[in-house]
PDB file of C-alpha atoms in Angstrom:
ATOM      1  CA  GLN M   1      11.194  34.857 -16.576  1.00  0.00           C
ATOM      2  CA  VAL M   2      12.113  31.188 -17.791  1.00  0.00           C
ATOM      3  CA  GLN M   3       9.031  28.752 -17.696  1.00  0.00           C
ATOM      4  CA  LEU M   4      10.258  25.111 -17.974  1.00  0.00           C
ATOM      5  CA  GLN M   5       7.588  22.504 -17.790  1.00  0.00           C
ATOM      6  CA  GLU M   6       7.424  18.538 -17.012  1.00  0.00           C
ATOM      7  CA  SER M   7       5.186  15.948 -19.019  1.00  0.00           C
ATOM      8  CA  GLY M   8       4.498  12.527 -18.733  1.00  0.00           C
ATOM      9  CA  PRO M   9       3.101   9.695 -17.091  1.00  0.00           C
ATOM     10  CA  GLY M  10       2.005  10.002 -13.393  1.00  0.00           C
ATOM     11  CA  LEU M  11       2.139   5.973 -12.930  1.00  0.00           C
ATOM     12  CA  VAL M  12       4.878   3.552 -14.305  1.00  0.00           C
ATOM     13  CA  LYS M  13       4.666   0.364 -13.253  1.00  0.00           C
ATOM     14  CA  PRO M  14       7.412  -1.590 -11.640  1.00  0.00           C
ATOM     15  CA  SER M  15      10.427  -2.919 -13.888  1.00  0.00           C
ATOM     16  CA  GLU M  16       8.750  -0.599 -17.077  1.00  0.00           C
ATOM     17  CA  THR M  17      10.595   2.469 -18.080  1.00  0.00           C
ATOM     18  CA  LEU M  18       9.648   5.830 -16.984  1.00  0.00           C
ATOM     19  CA  SER M  19       9.700   8.662 -19.446  1.00  0.00           C
ATOM     20  CA  LEU M  20       9.385  12.523 -19.034  1.00  0.00           C
ATOM     21  CA  THR M  21      10.018  15.475 -21.066  1.00  0.00           C
ATOM     22  CA  CYS M  22      10.600  19.272 -20.539  1.00  0.00           C
ATOM     23  CA  THR M  23       9.931  22.005 -22.748  1.00  0.00           C
ATOM     24  CA  VAL M  24      12.403  24.413 -22.628  1.00  0.00           C
ATOM     25  CA  PRO M  25      12.670  28.613 -24.310  1.00  0.00           C
ATOM     26  CA  GLY M  26      13.666  27.684 -28.286  1.00  0.00           C
ATOM     27  CA  ASP M  27      16.187  30.627 -27.636  1.00  0.00           C
ATOM     28  CA  SER M  28      18.046  29.952 -24.810  1.00  0.00           C
ATOM     29  CA  ILE M  29      18.532  26.116 -25.526  1.00  0.00           C
ATOM     30  CA  ARG M  30      22.057  26.531 -26.665  1.00  0.00           C
ATOM     31  CA  SER M  31      24.164  28.411 -23.553  1.00  0.00           C
ATOM     32  CA  TYR M  32      23.209  25.996 -20.893  1.00  0.00           C
ATOM     33  CA  LEU M  33      22.977  22.520 -19.395  1.00  0.00           C
ATOM     34  CA  TRP M  34      19.452  20.692 -19.081  1.00  0.00           C
ATOM     35  CA  SER M  35      19.272  19.079 -16.050  1.00  0.00           C
ATOM     36  CA  TRP M  36      16.624  16.332 -14.327  1.00  0.00           C
ATOM     37  CA  ILE M  37      16.678  16.376 -10.360  1.00  0.00           C
ATOM     38  CA  ARG M  38      14.105  14.216  -8.319  1.00  0.00           C
ATOM     39  CA  GLN M  39      12.954  14.502  -4.854  1.00  0.00           C
ATOM     40  CA  PRO M  40      11.315  11.143  -3.300  1.00  0.00           C
ATOM     41  CA  PRO M  41       8.494  11.658  -0.736  1.00  0.00           C
ATOM     42  CA  GLY M  42      10.029  13.215   2.354  1.00  0.00           C
ATOM     43  CA  LYS M  43      13.651  12.855   1.257  1.00  0.00           C
ATOM     44  CA  GLY M  44      16.004  15.651  -0.506  1.00  0.00           C
ATOM     45  CA  LEU M  45      17.121  16.736  -3.609  1.00  0.00           C
ATOM     46  CA  GLN M  46      18.949  14.092  -5.770  1.00  0.00           C
ATOM     47  CA  TRP M  47      20.808  15.115  -9.149  1.00  0.00           C
ATOM     48  CA  ILE M  48      20.122  12.691 -11.826  1.00  0.00           C
ATOM     49  CA  GLY M  49      22.137  14.023 -14.665  1.00  0.00           C
ATOM     50  CA  TYR M  50      22.430  16.442 -17.222  1.00  0.00           C
ATOM     51  CA  LEU M  51      22.617  17.152 -21.128  1.00  0.00           C
ATOM     52  CA  SER M  52      24.495  19.841 -23.068  1.00  0.00           C
ATOM     53  CA  TYR M  53      23.478  21.109 -26.309  1.00  0.00           C
ATOM     54  CA  SER M  54      26.369  19.115 -28.111  1.00  0.00           C
ATOM     55  CA  GLY M  55      24.786  16.261 -27.027  1.00  0.00           C
ATOM     56  CA  SER M  56      27.361  15.332 -24.084  1.00  0.00           C
ATOM     57  CA  THR M  57      25.579  13.785 -20.753  1.00  0.00           C
ATOM     58  CA  ASN M  58      26.516  13.391 -17.344  1.00  0.00           C
ATOM     59  CA  TYR M  59      24.701  10.929 -14.752  1.00  0.00           C
ATOM     60  CA  ASN M  60      24.613  10.193 -11.253  1.00  0.00           C
ATOM     61  CA  PRO M  61      27.082   7.220 -11.202  1.00  0.00           C
ATOM     62  CA  SER M  62      24.004   5.736  -8.585  1.00  0.00           C
ATOM     63  CA  LEU M  63      21.519   5.710 -11.681  1.00  0.00           C
ATOM     64  CA  LYS M  64      23.840   5.843 -14.648  1.00  0.00           C
ATOM     65  CA  SER M  65      23.047   2.129 -16.138  1.00  0.00           C
ATOM     66  CA  ARG M  66      19.426   2.997 -16.101  1.00  0.00           C
ATOM     67  CA  VAL M  67      19.339   7.270 -17.140  1.00  0.00           C
ATOM     68  CA  THR M  68      19.314   8.261 -20.781  1.00  0.00           C
ATOM     69  CA  ILE M  69      18.480  11.816 -21.234  1.00  0.00           C
ATOM     70  CA  SER M  70      18.233  13.438 -24.543  1.00  0.00           C
ATOM     71  CA  MET M  71      17.332  16.209 -26.693  1.00  0.00           C
ATOM     72  CA  ASP M  72      14.638  15.997 -29.846  1.00  0.00           C
ATOM     73  CA  THR M  73      16.039  16.843 -33.062  1.00  0.00           C
ATOM     74  CA  SER M  74      13.625  20.400 -32.728  1.00  0.00           C
ATOM     75  CA  LYS M  75      16.061  20.900 -29.598  1.00  0.00           C
ATOM     76  CA  THR M  76      12.663  22.579 -27.849  1.00  0.00           C
ATOM     77  CA  GLN M  77      12.435  19.478 -25.507  1.00  0.00           C
ATOM     78  CA  PHE M  78      15.023  17.175 -23.566  1.00  0.00           C
ATOM     79  CA  SER M  79      13.489  13.987 -22.206  1.00  0.00           C
ATOM     80  CA  LEU M  80      14.379  11.422 -19.551  1.00  0.00           C
ATOM     81  CA  LYS M  81      14.319   7.821 -19.432  1.00  0.00           C
ATOM     82  CA  LEU M  82      14.517   5.764 -16.491  1.00  0.00           C
ATOM     83  CA  SER M  83      14.457   1.878 -16.853  1.00  0.00           C
ATOM     84  CA  SER M  84      13.821  -0.893 -14.410  1.00  0.00           C
ATOM     85  CA  VAL M  85      11.835   1.558 -12.108  1.00  0.00           C
ATOM     86  CA  THR M  86      11.106   0.362  -8.371  1.00  0.00           C
ATOM     87  CA  ALA M  87       8.791   1.735  -5.530  1.00  0.00           C
ATOM     88  CA  ALA M  88      12.404   3.269  -4.918  1.00  0.00           C
ATOM     89  CA  ASP M  89      12.239   5.652  -8.038  1.00  0.00           C
ATOM     90  CA  THR M  90       8.827   7.216  -6.947  1.00  0.00           C
ATOM     91  CA  ALA M  91       9.404  10.981  -6.422  1.00  0.00           C
ATOM     92  CA  VAL M  92       8.665  14.297  -7.962  1.00  0.00           C
ATOM     93  CA  TYR M  93      11.272  14.972 -10.955  1.00  0.00           C
ATOM     94  CA  TYR M  94      11.895  18.735 -12.030  1.00  0.00           C
ATOM     95  CA  CYS M  95      13.761  19.343 -15.202  1.00  0.00           C
ATOM     96  CA  ALA M  96      16.124  22.241 -14.187  1.00  0.00           C
ATOM     97  CA  ARG M  97      18.716  25.108 -16.364  1.00  0.00           C
ATOM     98  CA  GLU M  98      22.075  24.595 -15.071  1.00  0.00           C
ATOM     99  CA  ASN M  99      23.895  28.124 -15.887  1.00  0.00           C
ATOM    100  CA  THR M 100      27.683  27.384 -16.202  1.00  0.00           C
ATOM    101  CA  ALA M 101      28.143  31.034 -15.849  1.00  0.00           C
ATOM    102  CA  LEU M 102      26.758  31.315 -12.292  1.00  0.00           C
ATOM    103  CA  GLU M 103      27.391  27.707 -11.389  1.00  0.00           C
ATOM    104  CA  ALA M 104      24.075  27.384 -10.529  1.00  0.00           C
ATOM    105  CA  ILE M 105      20.665  25.783 -11.315  1.00  0.00           C
ATOM    106  CA  ASP M 106      18.723  29.406 -12.029  1.00  0.00           C
ATOM    107  CA  TYR M 107      15.597  28.140 -13.009  1.00  0.00           C
ATOM    108  CA  TRP M 108      13.311  24.976 -12.241  1.00  0.00           C
ATOM    109  CA  GLY M 109      10.035  23.494 -13.127  1.00  0.00           C
ATOM    110  CA  GLN M 110       7.212  23.227 -11.419  1.00  0.00           C
ATOM    111  CA  GLY M 111       8.135  19.035 -10.642  1.00  0.00           C
ATOM    112  CA  THR M 112       5.745  16.111 -11.515  1.00  0.00           C
ATOM    113  CA  LEU M 113       4.812  13.112  -9.106  1.00  0.00           C
ATOM    114  CA  VAL M 114       5.695   9.840 -10.671  1.00  0.00           C
ATOM    115  CA  THR M 115       4.726   6.916  -8.687  1.00  0.00           C
ATOM    116  CA  VAL M 116       5.958   3.463  -9.504  1.00  0.00           C
ATOM    117  CA  SER M 117       3.239   1.074  -8.511  1.00  0.00           C
ATOM    118  CA  SER M 118       1.431  -2.162  -9.876  1.00  0.00           C
TER     119      SER M 118
ATOM    120  CA  GLN H   1      23.045   9.600   0.233  1.00  0.00           C
ATOM    121  CA  SER H   2      23.827  13.744   0.242  1.00  0.00           C
ATOM    122  CA  VAL H   3      27.673  14.655   0.683  1.00  0.00           C
ATOM    123  CA  LEU H   4      26.684  18.105   2.124  1.00  0.00           C
ATOM    124  CA  THR H   5      25.347  18.078   5.723  1.00  0.00           C
ATOM    125  CA  GLN H   6      22.610  20.669   6.758  1.00  0.00           C
ATOM    126  CA  PRO H   7      20.778  20.784  10.077  1.00  0.00           C
ATOM    127  CA  PRO H   8      17.153  19.778   9.764  1.00  0.00           C
ATOM    128  CA  SER H   9      15.838  22.455  11.419  1.00  0.00           C
ATOM    129  CA  VAL H  10      16.257  26.244  11.709  1.00  0.00           C
ATOM    130  CA  SER H  11      13.863  28.541  13.984  1.00  0.00           C
ATOM    131  CA  ALA H  12      13.160  31.915  14.931  1.00  0.00           C
ATOM    132  CA  ALA H  13      10.470  34.581  15.513  1.00  0.00           C
ATOM    133  CA  PRO H  14       9.550  36.981  12.707  1.00  0.00           C
ATOM    134  CA  GLY H  15      12.023  39.960  12.435  1.00  0.00           C
ATOM    135  CA  GLN H  16      14.829  37.530  13.552  1.00  0.00           C
ATOM    136  CA  LYS H  17      17.812  36.026  11.700  1.00  0.00           C
ATOM    137  CA  VAL H  18      18.898  32.666  10.988  1.00  0.00           C
ATOM    138  CA  THR H  19      21.701  31.024   9.333  1.00  0.00           C
ATOM    139  CA  ILE H  20      22.130  27.642   8.038  1.00  0.00           C
ATOM    140  CA  SER H  21      25.251  25.583   7.446  1.00  0.00           C
ATOM    141  CA  CYS H  22      26.180  23.342   4.685  1.00  0.00           C
ATOM    142  CA  SER H  23      29.101  21.008   5.384  1.00  0.00           C
ATOM    143  CA  GLY H  24      31.148  19.278   2.916  1.00  0.00           C
ATOM    144  CA  SER H  25      34.705  18.639   1.673  1.00  0.00           C
ATOM    145  CA  SER H  26      37.660  19.657  -0.154  1.00  0.00           C
ATOM    146  CA  SER H  27      36.327  17.812  -3.187  1.00  0.00           C
ATOM    147  CA  ASN H  28      33.252  19.954  -3.537  1.00  0.00           C
ATOM    148  CA  ILE H  29      32.314  22.927  -1.148  1.00  0.00           C
ATOM    149  CA  GLY H  30      36.929  23.391  -0.632  1.00  0.00           C
ATOM    150  CA  HIS H  31      36.920  23.741  -4.434  1.00  0.00           C
ATOM    151  CA  ASN H  32      33.666  24.781  -5.923  1.00  0.00           C
ATOM    152  CA  TYR H  33      31.130  27.758  -5.918  1.00  0.00           C
ATOM    153  CA  VAL H  34      27.983  26.964  -3.650  1.00  0.00           C
ATOM    154  CA  SER H  35      24.583  27.980  -4.353  1.00  0.00           C
ATOM    155  CA  TRP H  36      21.428  27.755  -2.523  1.00  0.00           C
ATOM    156  CA  TYR H  37      17.662  27.229  -3.094  1.00  0.00           C
ATOM    157  CA  GLN H  38      14.780  28.125  -1.854  1.00  0.00           C
ATOM    158  CA  HIS H  39      12.135  25.249  -2.177  1.00  0.00           C
ATOM    159  CA  LEU H  40       8.366  25.607  -1.048  1.00  0.00           C
ATOM    160  CA  PRO H  41       6.390  22.600  -1.331  1.00  0.00           C
ATOM    161  CA  GLY H  42       4.396  22.195  -4.598  1.00  0.00           C
ATOM    162  CA  THR H  43       6.723  24.981  -6.214  1.00  0.00           C
ATOM    163  CA  ALA H  44       9.816  25.261  -8.065  1.00  0.00           C
ATOM    164  CA  PRO H  45      13.008  25.388  -5.878  1.00  0.00           C
ATOM    165  CA  LYS H  46      14.477  29.215  -6.278  1.00  0.00           C
ATOM    166  CA  LEU H  47      17.958  30.229  -6.490  1.00  0.00           C
ATOM    167  CA  LEU H  48      18.240  32.738  -3.859  1.00  0.00           C
ATOM    168  CA  ILE H  49      22.521  32.529  -3.937  1.00  0.00           C
ATOM    169  CA  TYR H  50      25.383  31.625  -6.110  1.00  0.00           C
ATOM    170  CA  ASP H  51      29.122  31.877  -6.440  1.00  0.00           C
ATOM    171  CA  ASN H  52      28.943  31.559  -2.979  1.00  0.00           C
ATOM    172  CA  THR H  53      27.660  35.182  -2.074  1.00  0.00           C
ATOM    173  CA  LYS H  54      25.733  36.645  -5.240  1.00  0.00           C
ATOM    174  CA  ARG H  55      21.965  37.411  -5.150  1.00  0.00           C
ATOM    175  CA  PRO H  56      20.330  37.123  -8.489  1.00  0.00           C
ATOM    176  CA  SER H  57      18.206  40.183  -9.564  1.00  0.00           C
ATOM    177  CA  GLY H  58      14.907  40.251  -7.640  1.00  0.00           C
ATOM    178  CA  ILE H  59      16.522  38.578  -4.094  1.00  0.00           C
ATOM    179  CA  PRO H  60      16.165  40.626  -1.257  1.00  0.00           C
ATOM    180  CA  ASP H  61      19.235  41.447   0.287  1.00  0.00           C
ATOM    181  CA  ARG H  62      17.959  39.660   3.683  1.00  0.00           C
ATOM    182  CA  PHE H  63      19.260  36.804   2.229  1.00  0.00           C
ATOM    183  CA  SER H  64      23.242  36.634   2.143  1.00  0.00           C
ATOM    184  CA  GLY H  65      25.795  33.609   1.666  1.00  0.00           C
ATOM    185  CA  SER H  66      29.210  33.212   2.792  1.00  0.00           C
ATOM    186  CA  LYS H  67      31.732  30.288   2.402  1.00  0.00           C
ATOM    187  CA  SER H  68      34.966  29.196   4.313  1.00  0.00           C
ATOM    188  CA  GLY H  69      36.994  26.259   3.385  1.00  0.00           C
ATOM    189  CA  THR H  70      34.589  23.336   3.143  1.00  0.00           C
ATOM    190  CA  SER H  71      31.542  24.945   4.680  1.00  0.00           C
ATOM    191  CA  ALA H  72      29.183  27.733   3.387  1.00  0.00           C
ATOM    192  CA  THR H  73      26.420  29.516   5.242  1.00  0.00           C
ATOM    193  CA  LEU H  74      22.927  31.082   4.113  1.00  0.00           C
ATOM    194  CA  GLY H  75      22.001  33.987   6.377  1.00  0.00           C
ATOM    195  CA  ILE H  76      18.286  35.312   6.539  1.00  0.00           C
ATOM    196  CA  THR H  77      17.603  38.591   8.354  1.00  0.00           C
ATOM    197  CA  GLY H  78      14.496  40.352   9.213  1.00  0.00           C
ATOM    198  CA  LEU H  79      12.638  36.645   9.227  1.00  0.00           C
ATOM    199  CA  GLN H  80       9.235  36.927   7.420  1.00  0.00           C
ATOM    200  CA  THR H  81       6.383  34.133   7.685  1.00  0.00           C
ATOM    201  CA  GLY H  82       6.568  33.754   4.084  1.00  0.00           C
ATOM    202  CA  ASP H  83      10.504  32.339   4.380  1.00  0.00           C
ATOM    203  CA  GLU H  84       9.403  28.979   5.882  1.00  0.00           C
ATOM    204  CA  ALA H  85      10.548  26.835   3.642  1.00  0.00           C
ATOM    205  CA  ASP H  86      13.311  24.437   2.832  1.00  0.00           C
ATOM    206  CA  TYR H  87      16.368  25.472   2.206  1.00  0.00           C
ATOM    207  CA  TYR H  88      19.295  23.650   0.090  1.00  0.00           C
ATOM    208  CA  CYS H  89      22.985  24.280  -0.728  1.00  0.00           C
ATOM    209  CA  GLY H  90      24.219  22.950  -3.790  1.00  0.00           C
ATOM    210  CA  THR H  91      27.805  22.547  -5.375  1.00  0.00           C
ATOM    211  CA  TRP H  92      30.110  20.660  -7.792  1.00  0.00           C
ATOM    212  CA  ASP H  93      32.050  17.178  -6.642  1.00  0.00           C
ATOM    213  CA  ASN H  94      33.979  15.699  -9.576  1.00  0.00           C
ATOM    214  CA  SER H  95      31.780  16.972 -12.020  1.00  0.00           C
ATOM    215  CA  LEU H  96      28.854  15.664 -10.149  1.00  0.00           C
ATOM    216  CA  ARG H  97      25.963  18.174  -9.201  1.00  0.00           C
ATOM    217  CA  VAL H  98      25.409  17.644  -5.178  1.00  0.00           C
ATOM    218  CA  PHE H  99      22.927  19.091  -3.025  1.00  0.00           C
ATOM    219  CA  GLY H 100      22.817  19.269   1.063  1.00  0.00           C
ATOM    220  CA  THR H 101      20.543  17.206   3.093  1.00  0.00           C
ATOM    221  CA  GLY H 102      18.212  20.025   3.487  1.00  0.00           C
ATOM    222  CA  THR H 103      17.240  22.862   6.432  1.00  0.00           C
ATOM    223  CA  LYS H 104      13.532  23.607   7.060  1.00  0.00           C
ATOM    224  CA  VAL H 105      13.502  27.335   8.084  1.00  0.00           C
ATOM    225  CA  ILE H 106      10.534  27.590  11.051  1.00  0.00           C
ATOM    226  CA  VAL H 107       9.022  30.999  11.617  1.00  0.00           C
ATOM    227  CA  LEU H 108       7.739  31.045  15.123  1.00  0.00           C
TER     228      LEU H 108
END
């Protein structure tokens, strides 16, 4: 069982930058894509983007201008930064592992609620 | 915003069967594998089906998937109270990950 865990502030002020981190199993990081997905209250899942071990990224066009997904140098955590947030960015944020061999997301974190409010 | 359309809800009595449809287009379902996810509130979503029809280890054969053209279907037989959850289909669309609108399964 692969455990993914999101961490970061649960409250962010409007116009500021939302920052979250996901801890991943160190021995598996090379073979997968590492994704962020969110779910606004009462709505469905929205894909934010992914990062590969090589450092390449792919972002949802609707968020691309505000999103950065990166990996730390230890290769045991990857992070999400979403700038200039508004109330519309309030959501449960999930980190997840995209398994290209399965063409599916095979593991998700529990999710963390981030509220944008002053 | 979702490019994949699912019914908002389906319902059936315990022991019965439900099917959930996922309708897309040639740019997504028509040319890519479909996966299905079960999401209980407050928990991590769980992969139920990948490659249109395959079940990961540990997923009971009560769950099945199929795909035809630009649509996919998830079937759940022998419905249990523990199956009451939200279900999402997912696939790729021009290299972007997309999800369905989500379907709530209600066990009567």
